[in-house]
PDB file of C-alpha atoms in Angstrom:
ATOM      1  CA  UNK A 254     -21.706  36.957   2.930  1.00  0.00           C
ATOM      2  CA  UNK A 255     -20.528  37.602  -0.366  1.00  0.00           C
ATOM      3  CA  UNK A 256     -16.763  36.846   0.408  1.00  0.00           C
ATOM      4  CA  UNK A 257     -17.222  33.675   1.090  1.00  0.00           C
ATOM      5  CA  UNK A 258     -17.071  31.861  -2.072  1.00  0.00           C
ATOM      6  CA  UNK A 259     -13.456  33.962  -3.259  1.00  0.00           C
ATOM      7  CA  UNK A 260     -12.202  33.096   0.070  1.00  0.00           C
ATOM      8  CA  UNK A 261     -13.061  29.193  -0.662  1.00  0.00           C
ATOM      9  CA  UNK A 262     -11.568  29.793  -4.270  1.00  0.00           C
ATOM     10  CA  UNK A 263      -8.497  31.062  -3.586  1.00  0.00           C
ATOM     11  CA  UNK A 264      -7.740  27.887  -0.947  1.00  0.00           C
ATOM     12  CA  UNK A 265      -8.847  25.780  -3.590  1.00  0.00           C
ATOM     13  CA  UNK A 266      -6.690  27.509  -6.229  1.00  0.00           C
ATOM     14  CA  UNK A 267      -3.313  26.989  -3.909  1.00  0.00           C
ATOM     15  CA  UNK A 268      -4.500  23.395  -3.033  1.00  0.00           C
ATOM     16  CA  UNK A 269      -4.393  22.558  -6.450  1.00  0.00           C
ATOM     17  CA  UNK A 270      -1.031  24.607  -6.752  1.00  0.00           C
ATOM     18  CA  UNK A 271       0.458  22.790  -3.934  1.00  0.00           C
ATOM     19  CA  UNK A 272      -0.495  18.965  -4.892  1.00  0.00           C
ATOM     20  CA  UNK A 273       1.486  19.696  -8.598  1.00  0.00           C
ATOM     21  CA  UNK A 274       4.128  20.833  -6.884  1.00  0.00           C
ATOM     22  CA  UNK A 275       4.296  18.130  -4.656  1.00  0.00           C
ATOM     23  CA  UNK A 276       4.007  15.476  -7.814  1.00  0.00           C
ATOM     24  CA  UNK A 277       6.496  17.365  -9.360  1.00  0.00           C
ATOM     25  CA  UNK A 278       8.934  17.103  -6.685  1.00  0.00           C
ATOM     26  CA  UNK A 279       8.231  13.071  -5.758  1.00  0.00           C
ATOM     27  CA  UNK A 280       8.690  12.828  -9.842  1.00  0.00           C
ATOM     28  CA  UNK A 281      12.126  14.219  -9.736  1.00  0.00           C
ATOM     29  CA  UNK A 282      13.395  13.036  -5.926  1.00  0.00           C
ATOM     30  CA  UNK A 283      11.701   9.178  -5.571  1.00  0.00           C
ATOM     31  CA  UNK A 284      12.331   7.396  -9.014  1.00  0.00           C
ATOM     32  CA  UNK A 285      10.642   4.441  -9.583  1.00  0.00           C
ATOM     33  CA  UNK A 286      11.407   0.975  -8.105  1.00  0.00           C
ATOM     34  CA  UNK A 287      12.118  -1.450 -10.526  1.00  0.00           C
ATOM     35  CA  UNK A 288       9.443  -4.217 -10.736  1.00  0.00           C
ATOM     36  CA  UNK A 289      11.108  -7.032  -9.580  1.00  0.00           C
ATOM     37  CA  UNK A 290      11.421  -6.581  -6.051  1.00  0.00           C
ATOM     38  CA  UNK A 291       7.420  -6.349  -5.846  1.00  0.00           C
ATOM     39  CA  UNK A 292       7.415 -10.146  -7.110  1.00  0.00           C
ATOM     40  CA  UNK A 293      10.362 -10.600  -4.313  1.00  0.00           C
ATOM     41  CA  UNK A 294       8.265  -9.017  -1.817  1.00  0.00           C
ATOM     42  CA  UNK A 295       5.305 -10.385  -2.845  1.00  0.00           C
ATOM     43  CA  UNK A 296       6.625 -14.314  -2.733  1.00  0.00           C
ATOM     44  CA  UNK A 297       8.096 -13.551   0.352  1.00  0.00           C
ATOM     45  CA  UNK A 298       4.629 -12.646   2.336  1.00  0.00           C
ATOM     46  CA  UNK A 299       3.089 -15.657   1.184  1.00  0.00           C
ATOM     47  CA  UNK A 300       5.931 -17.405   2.064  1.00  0.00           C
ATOM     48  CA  UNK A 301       5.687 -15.553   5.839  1.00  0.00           C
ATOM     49  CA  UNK A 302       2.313 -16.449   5.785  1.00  0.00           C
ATOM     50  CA  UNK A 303       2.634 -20.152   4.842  1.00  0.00           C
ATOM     51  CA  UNK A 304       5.105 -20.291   7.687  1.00  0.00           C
ATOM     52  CA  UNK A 305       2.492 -19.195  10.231  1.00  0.00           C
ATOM     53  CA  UNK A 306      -0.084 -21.502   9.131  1.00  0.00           C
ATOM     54  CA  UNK A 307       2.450 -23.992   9.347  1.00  0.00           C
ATOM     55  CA  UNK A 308       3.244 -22.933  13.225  1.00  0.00           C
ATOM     56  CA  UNK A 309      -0.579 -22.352  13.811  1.00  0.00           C
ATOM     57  CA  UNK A 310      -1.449 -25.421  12.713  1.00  0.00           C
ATOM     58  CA  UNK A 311      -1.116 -28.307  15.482  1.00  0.00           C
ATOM     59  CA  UNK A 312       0.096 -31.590  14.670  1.00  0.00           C
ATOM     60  CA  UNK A 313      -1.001 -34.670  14.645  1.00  0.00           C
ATOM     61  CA  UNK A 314      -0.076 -36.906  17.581  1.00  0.00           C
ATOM     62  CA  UNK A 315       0.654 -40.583  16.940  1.00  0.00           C
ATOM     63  CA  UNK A 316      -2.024 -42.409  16.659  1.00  0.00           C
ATOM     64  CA  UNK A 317      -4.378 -39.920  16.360  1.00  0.00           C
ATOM     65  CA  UNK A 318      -6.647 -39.841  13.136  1.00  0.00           C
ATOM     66  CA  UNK A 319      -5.491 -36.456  11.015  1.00  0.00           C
ATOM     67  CA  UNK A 320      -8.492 -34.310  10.655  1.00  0.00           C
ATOM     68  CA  UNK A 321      -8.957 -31.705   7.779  1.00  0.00           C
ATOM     69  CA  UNK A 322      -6.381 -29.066   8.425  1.00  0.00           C
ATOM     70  CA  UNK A 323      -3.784 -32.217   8.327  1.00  0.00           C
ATOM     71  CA  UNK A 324      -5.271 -32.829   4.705  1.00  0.00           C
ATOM     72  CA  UNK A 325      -4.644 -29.574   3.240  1.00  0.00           C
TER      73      UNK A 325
END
């Protein structure tokens, strides 16, 4: 049908409306973080993850050769 294709054009046309809208508004409502707490955050999930290794990782019992994880 010959409708079709304006049908499909007009949703495009107000989904392209709609998305600046919606950029405009997060522009003016959600300023920007500053960058340092993506360094913070970033230093603390390696330090999370560290931790876990750490817990994951079984120890050595006395007198017991340390194999390779005990190395690293």
């Amino acid at each position: 049908m010959y409708g079709d294709d304006i049908h499909l054009r007009l949703h495009r046309i107000r989904v392209e409306r709609l998305r600046r809208e919606a950029l405009r508004a997060r522009a003016r409502h959600r300023p920007r973080p500053p960058r340092r707490p993506r360094r913070l955050r970033s230093r603390l999930g390696w330090t999370l993850v560290e931790v876990g290794l750490r817990l994951a990782t079984p120890r050595p019992r006395p007198g017991q050769q340390p194999g390779l994880a005990a190395r690293l």
